[in-house]
The first five atom37 places (N, CA, C, CB, O) and aatype in JSON, in Angstrom:
{
  "aatype": [12, 5, 2, 13, 17, 2, 16, 19, 15, 11, 18, 14, 9, 13, 9, 0, 7, 16, 9, 10, 7, 19, 10, 10, 2, 0, 9, 11, 14, 10, 0, 14, 10, 13, 11, 11, 14, 19, 16, 0, 9, 0, 10, 19, 7, 16, 13, 19, 0, 7, 13, 0, 13, 9, 0, 13, 16, 10, 1, 0, 12, 10, 7, 10, 16],
  "atom_mask": [
    [1, 1, 1, 1, 1],
    [1, 1, 1, 1, 1],
    [1, 1, 1, 1, 1],
    [1, 1, 1, 1, 1],
    [1, 1, 1, 1, 1],
    [1, 1, 1, 1, 1],
    [1, 1, 1, 1, 1],
    [1, 1, 1, 1, 1],
    [1, 1, 1, 1, 1],
    [1, 1, 1, 1, 1],
    [1, 1, 1, 1, 1],
    [1, 1, 1, 1, 1],
    [1, 1, 1, 1, 1],
    [1, 1, 1, 1, 1],
    [1, 1, 1, 1, 1],
    [1, 1, 1, 1, 1],
    [1, 1, 1, 0, 1],
    [1, 1, 1, 1, 1],
    [1, 1, 1, 1, 1],
    [1, 1, 1, 1, 1],
    [1, 1, 1, 0, 1],
    [1, 1, 1, 1, 1],
    [1, 1, 1, 1, 1],
    [1, 1, 1, 1, 1],
    [1, 1, 1, 1, 1],
    [1, 1, 1, 1, 1],
    [1, 1, 1, 1, 1],
    [1, 1, 1, 1, 1],
    [1, 1, 1, 1, 1],
    [1, 1, 1, 1, 1],
    [1, 1, 1, 1, 1],
    [1, 1, 1, 1, 1],
    [1, 1, 1, 1, 1],
    [1, 1, 1, 1, 1],
    [1, 1, 1, 1, 1],
    [1, 1, 1, 1, 1],
    [1, 1, 1, 1, 1],
    [1, 1, 1, 1, 1],
    [1, 1, 1, 1, 1],
    [1, 1, 1, 1, 1],
    [1, 1, 1, 1, 1],
    [1, 1, 1, 1, 1],
    [1, 1, 1, 1, 1],
    [1, 1, 1, 1, 1],
    [1, 1, 1, 0, 1],
    [1, 1, 1, 1, 1],
    [1, 1, 1, 1, 1],
    [1, 1, 1, 1, 1],
    [1, 1, 1, 1, 1],
    [1, 1, 1, 0, 1],
    [1, 1, 1, 1, 1],
    [1, 1, 1, 1, 1],
    [1, 1, 1, 1, 1],
    [1, 1, 1, 1, 1],
    [1, 1, 1, 1, 1],
    [1, 1, 1, 1, 1],
    [1, 1, 1, 1, 1],
    [1, 1, 1, 1, 1],
    [1, 1, 1, 1, 1],
    [1, 1, 1, 1, 1],
    [1, 1, 1, 1, 1],
    [1, 1, 1, 1, 1],
    [1, 1, 1, 0, 1],
    [1, 1, 1, 1, 1],
    [1, 1, 1, 1, 1]
  ],
  "atom_positions": [
    [[-9.47, -31.56, -11.71], [-8.76, -31.02, -10.56], [-7.68, -30.03, -11.0], [-8.14, -32.15, -9.74], [-7.43, -29.04, -10.32]],
    [[-7.04, -30.3, -12.13], [-6.01, -29.39, -12.64], [-6.6, -28.02, -12.99], [-5.33, -30.0, -13.87], [-5.96, -26.99, -12.78]],
    [[-7.81, -28.02, -13.51], [-8.48, -26.77, -13.85], [-8.7, -25.93, -12.59], [-9.81, -27.04, -14.55], [-8.57, -24.71, -12.62]],
    [[-9.04, -26.59, -11.48], [-9.24, -25.9, -10.2], [-7.96, -25.2, -9.77], [-9.69, -26.89, -9.11], [-8.0, -24.03, -9.41]],
    [[-6.82, -25.89, -9.81], [-5.55, -25.29, -9.36], [-5.08, -24.2, -10.31], [-4.46, -26.37, -9.24], [-4.43, -23.25, -9.88]],
    [[-5.39, -24.31, -11.59], [-5.08, -23.23, -12.53], [-5.86, -21.97, -12.18], [-5.4, -23.65, -13.98], [-5.32, -20.86, -12.23]],
    [[-7.11, -22.14, -11.81], [-7.94, -21.0, -11.44], [-7.46, -20.39, -10.13], [-9.41, -21.42, -11.32], [-7.35, -19.17, -10.02]],
    [[-7.17, -21.22, -9.14], [-6.72, -20.73, -7.83], [-5.37, -20.02, -7.96], [-6.61, -21.89, -6.82], [-5.13, -19.05, -7.25]],
    [[-4.51, -20.49, -8.83], [-3.19, -19.87, -8.96], [-3.25, -18.48, -9.58], [-2.29, -20.76, -9.8], [-2.27, -17.73, -9.51]],
    [[-4.35, -18.11, -10.18], [-4.49, -16.78, -10.79], [-4.89, -15.72, -9.77], [-5.52, -16.82, -11.9], [-4.73, -14.53, -10.05]],
    [[-5.4, -16.1, -8.62], [-5.85, -15.13, -7.62], [-4.72, -14.25, -7.07], [-6.51, -15.85, -6.49], [-4.93, -13.04, -6.96]],
    [[-3.54, -14.78, -6.72], [-2.48, -13.88, -6.22], [-2.07, -12.82, -7.25], [-1.26, -14.7, -5.83], [-1.78, -11.69, -6.86]],
    [[-2.05, -13.15, -8.51], [-1.71, -12.19, -9.54], [-2.79, -11.11, -9.62], [-1.55, -12.89, -10.91], [-2.48, -9.93, -9.77]],
    [[-4.03, -11.51, -9.52], [-5.14, -10.55, -9.54], [-5.07, -9.61, -8.34], [-6.5, -11.28, -9.56], [-5.24, -8.4, -8.49]],
    [[-4.81, -10.15, -7.15], [-4.73, -9.33, -5.94], [-3.56, -8.36, -6.03], [-4.59, -10.22, -4.69], [-3.7, -7.18, -5.7]],
    [[-2.39, -8.83, -6.48], [-1.23, -7.96, -6.62], [-1.5, -6.84, -7.62], [0.0, -8.77, -7.05], [-1.14, -5.69, -7.39]],
    [[-2.13, -7.17, -8.73], [-2.47, -6.15, -9.73], [-3.46, -5.13, -9.21], [0.0, 0.0, 0.0], [-3.34, -3.94, -9.51]],
    [[-4.42, -5.59, -8.45], [-5.41, -4.68, -7.87], [-4.77, -3.72, -6.88], [-6.53, -5.46, -7.19], [-5.03, -2.52, -6.92]],
    [[-3.93, -4.25, -5.99], [-3.26, -3.4, -5.0], [-2.34, -2.4, -5.69], [-2.45, -4.26, -4.0], [-2.33, -1.23, -5.33]],
    [[-1.59, -2.85, -6.68], [-0.7, -1.95, -7.42], [-1.49, -0.85, -8.13], [0.14, -2.74, -8.44], [-1.08, 0.31, -8.14]],
    [[-2.61, -1.2, -8.72], [-3.44, -0.21, -9.39], [-4.0, 0.83, -8.44], [0.0, 0.0, 0.0], [-4.04, 2.02, -8.76]],
    [[-4.44, 0.39, -7.27], [-4.96, 1.32, -6.27], [-3.85, 2.25, -5.79], [-5.58, 0.56, -5.08], [-4.07, 3.46, -5.67]],
    [[-2.67, 1.71, -5.52], [-1.56, 2.54, -5.07], [-1.14, 3.57, -6.13], [-0.36, 1.67, -4.7], [-0.9, 4.73, -5.81]],
    [[-1.06, 3.14, -7.36], [-0.67, 4.07, -8.43], [-1.7, 5.18, -8.61], [-0.49, 3.31, -9.74], [-1.34, 6.33, -8.84]],
    [[-2.98, 4.84, -8.51], [-4.02, 5.86, -8.63], [-4.08, 6.77, -7.43], [-5.36, 5.2, -8.84], [-4.53, 7.91, -7.54]],
    [[-3.63, 6.31, -6.28], [-3.6, 7.16, -5.09], [-2.4, 8.1, -5.12], [-3.57, 6.31, -3.82], [-2.49, 9.22, -4.62]],
    [[-1.29, 7.66, -5.68], [-0.06, 8.46, -5.69], [-0.03, 9.45, -6.85], [1.17, 7.54, -5.78], [0.6, 10.5, -6.75]],
    [[-0.71, 9.14, -7.93], [-0.67, 9.99, -9.12], [-1.06, 11.44, -8.86], [-1.58, 9.42, -10.17], [-0.36, 12.34, -9.35]],
    [[-2.12, 11.74, -8.1], [-2.45, 13.15, -7.84], [-1.44, 13.85, -6.94], [-3.82, 13.24, -7.21], [-1.38, 15.08, -6.92]],
    [[-0.64, 13.09, -6.2], [0.34, 13.69, -5.29], [1.66, 14.02, -5.98], [0.59, 12.76, -4.12], [2.48, 14.75, -5.42]],
    [[1.88, 13.49, -7.16], [3.15, 13.69, -7.86], [3.49, 15.16, -8.11], [3.11, 12.96, -9.18], [4.66, 15.53, -7.93]],
    [[2.56, 16.02, -8.51], [2.92, 17.43, -8.72], [3.36, 18.15, -7.44], [1.75, 18.16, -9.32], [4.07, 19.15, -7.5]],
    [[2.94, 17.64, -6.29], [3.31, 18.29, -5.04], [4.79, 18.13, -4.71], [2.47, 17.73, -3.91], [5.34, 18.89, -3.91]],
    [[5.44, 17.15, -5.33], [6.87, 16.92, -5.08], [7.76, 17.89, -5.87], [7.23, 15.5, -5.43], [8.98, 17.87, -5.69]],
    [[7.19, 18.71, -6.72], [7.99, 19.64, -7.52], [8.44, 20.85, -6.72], [7.21, 20.09, -8.74], [9.49, 21.43, -7.01]],
    [[7.66, 21.24, -5.72], [8.03, 22.37, -4.87], [8.64, 21.82, -3.58], [6.8, 23.29, -4.56], [8.07, 20.91, -2.97]],
    [[9.78, 22.36, -3.14], [10.43, 21.82, -1.94], [9.57, 21.9, -0.68], [11.72, 22.55, -1.7], [9.6, 20.99, 0.15]],
    [[8.81, 22.98, -0.52], [8.02, 23.14, 0.7], [6.93, 22.07, 0.78], [7.39, 24.55, 0.75], [6.74, 21.44, 1.82]],
    [[6.22, 21.87, -0.32], [5.16, 20.86, -0.3], [5.73, 19.45, -0.26], [4.25, 21.03, -1.52], [5.12, 18.55, 0.31]],
    [[6.9, 19.25, -0.85], [7.54, 17.93, -0.8], [7.91, 17.57, 0.63], [8.78, 17.9, -1.72], [7.7, 16.44, 1.07]],
    [[8.48, 18.53, 1.36], [8.85, 18.27, 2.76], [7.6, 18.0, 3.59], [9.64, 19.47, 3.35], [7.59, 17.11, 4.43]],
    [[6.54, 18.77, 3.36], [5.3, 18.56, 4.1], [4.69, 17.2, 3.78], [4.29, 19.67, 3.77], [4.17, 16.52, 4.68]],
    [[4.74, 16.79, 2.53], [4.17, 15.51, 2.13], [4.97, 14.35, 2.72], [4.13, 15.4, 0.61], [4.39, 13.38, 3.21]],
    [[6.29, 14.44, 2.67], [7.13, 13.4, 3.26], [6.89, 13.34, 4.77], [8.63, 13.66, 2.96], [6.81, 12.25, 5.35]],
    [[6.79, 14.5, 5.41], [6.5, 14.54, 6.84], [5.16, 13.89, 7.17], [0.0, 0.0, 0.0], [5.03, 13.21, 8.19]],
    [[4.18, 14.11, 6.32], [2.87, 13.49, 6.52], [2.95, 11.98, 6.4], [1.86, 14.05, 5.52], [2.34, 11.26, 7.19]],
    [[3.69, 11.49, 5.41], [3.86, 10.04, 5.25], [4.57, 9.43, 6.45], [4.65, 9.73, 3.96], [4.15, 8.38, 6.95]],
    [[5.63, 10.08, 6.92], [6.38, 9.57, 8.08], [5.5, 9.58, 9.32], [7.66, 10.41, 8.32], [5.5, 8.62, 10.09]],
    [[4.76, 10.65, 9.53], [3.87, 10.74, 10.69], [2.77, 9.67, 10.62], [3.24, 12.15, 10.77], [2.44, 9.06, 11.63]],
    [[2.23, 9.44, 9.44], [1.2, 8.41, 9.29], [1.75, 7.02, 9.57], [0.0, 0.0, 0.0], [1.1, 6.21, 10.24]],
    [[2.96, 6.75, 9.07], [3.58, 5.45, 9.33], [3.87, 5.27, 10.82], [4.88, 5.31, 8.52], [3.63, 4.2, 11.37]],
    [[4.38, 6.32, 11.46], [4.67, 6.25, 12.89], [3.38, 6.04, 13.69], [5.39, 7.54, 13.37], [3.36, 5.25, 14.63]],
    [[2.31, 6.73, 13.31], [1.03, 6.57, 13.99], [0.54, 5.13, 13.9], [-0.01, 7.53, 13.4], [0.1, 4.56, 14.9]],
    [[0.62, 4.55, 12.72], [0.17, 3.17, 12.55], [1.07, 2.21, 13.34], [0.17, 2.79, 11.05], [0.57, 1.28, 13.97]],
    [[2.38, 2.44, 13.3], [3.31, 1.57, 14.02], [3.06, 1.64, 15.53], [4.76, 1.95, 13.71], [3.01, 0.6, 16.19]],
    [[2.91, 2.83, 16.08], [2.69, 2.96, 17.52], [1.33, 2.4, 17.93], [2.79, 4.42, 17.94], [1.2, 1.8, 19.0]],
    [[0.33, 2.59, 17.08], [-1.0, 2.05, 17.38], [-0.98, 0.52, 17.4], [-2.02, 2.55, 16.35], [-1.54, -0.1, 18.3]],
    [[-0.33, -0.08, 16.39], [-0.24, -1.53, 16.37], [0.57, -2.08, 17.54], [0.36, -1.99, 15.06], [0.22, -3.12, 18.1]],
    [[1.65, -1.39, 17.91], [2.43, -1.83, 19.07], [1.59, -1.81, 20.33], [3.67, -0.95, 19.24], [1.65, -2.74, 21.13]],
    [[0.81, -0.76, 20.51], [-0.03, -0.65, 21.71], [-1.14, -1.7, 21.69], [-0.64, 0.76, 21.81], [-1.45, -2.29, 22.72]],
    [[-1.73, -1.94, 20.54], [-2.83, -2.91, 20.44], [-2.33, -4.33, 20.66], [-3.51, -2.81, 19.09], [-3.03, -5.14, 21.27]],
    [[-1.13, -4.63, 20.17], [-0.6, -5.98, 20.29], [0.21, -6.21, 21.56], [0.25, -6.29, 19.09], [0.61, -7.34, 21.84]],
    [[0.44, -5.14, 22.32], [1.18, -5.27, 23.58], [2.66, -5.53, 23.39], [0.0, 0.0, 0.0], [3.29, -6.15, 24.25]],
    [[3.23, -5.06, 22.31], [4.66, -5.24, 22.06], [5.45, -4.17, 22.82], [4.98, -5.18, 20.54], [4.96, -3.06, 23.02]],
    [[6.65, -4.51, 23.23], [7.47, -3.51, 23.94], [8.61, -3.05, 23.09], [8.0, -4.08, 25.25], [9.41, -2.21, 23.53]]
  ]
}
């Protein structure tokens, strides 16, 4: 039974590592765009707009006020 819990306890570490790896690989190509002010502002605006879109969509779907 102890072997089972040792195996199960490794899953959160694996999931966290996988998510971190995906995020780092997604952000890496965007890093050079932050060197120019115009593209940096556009990229930040895109992130804010995407976050707002997701937040408003979830609020509407869940019926939150």
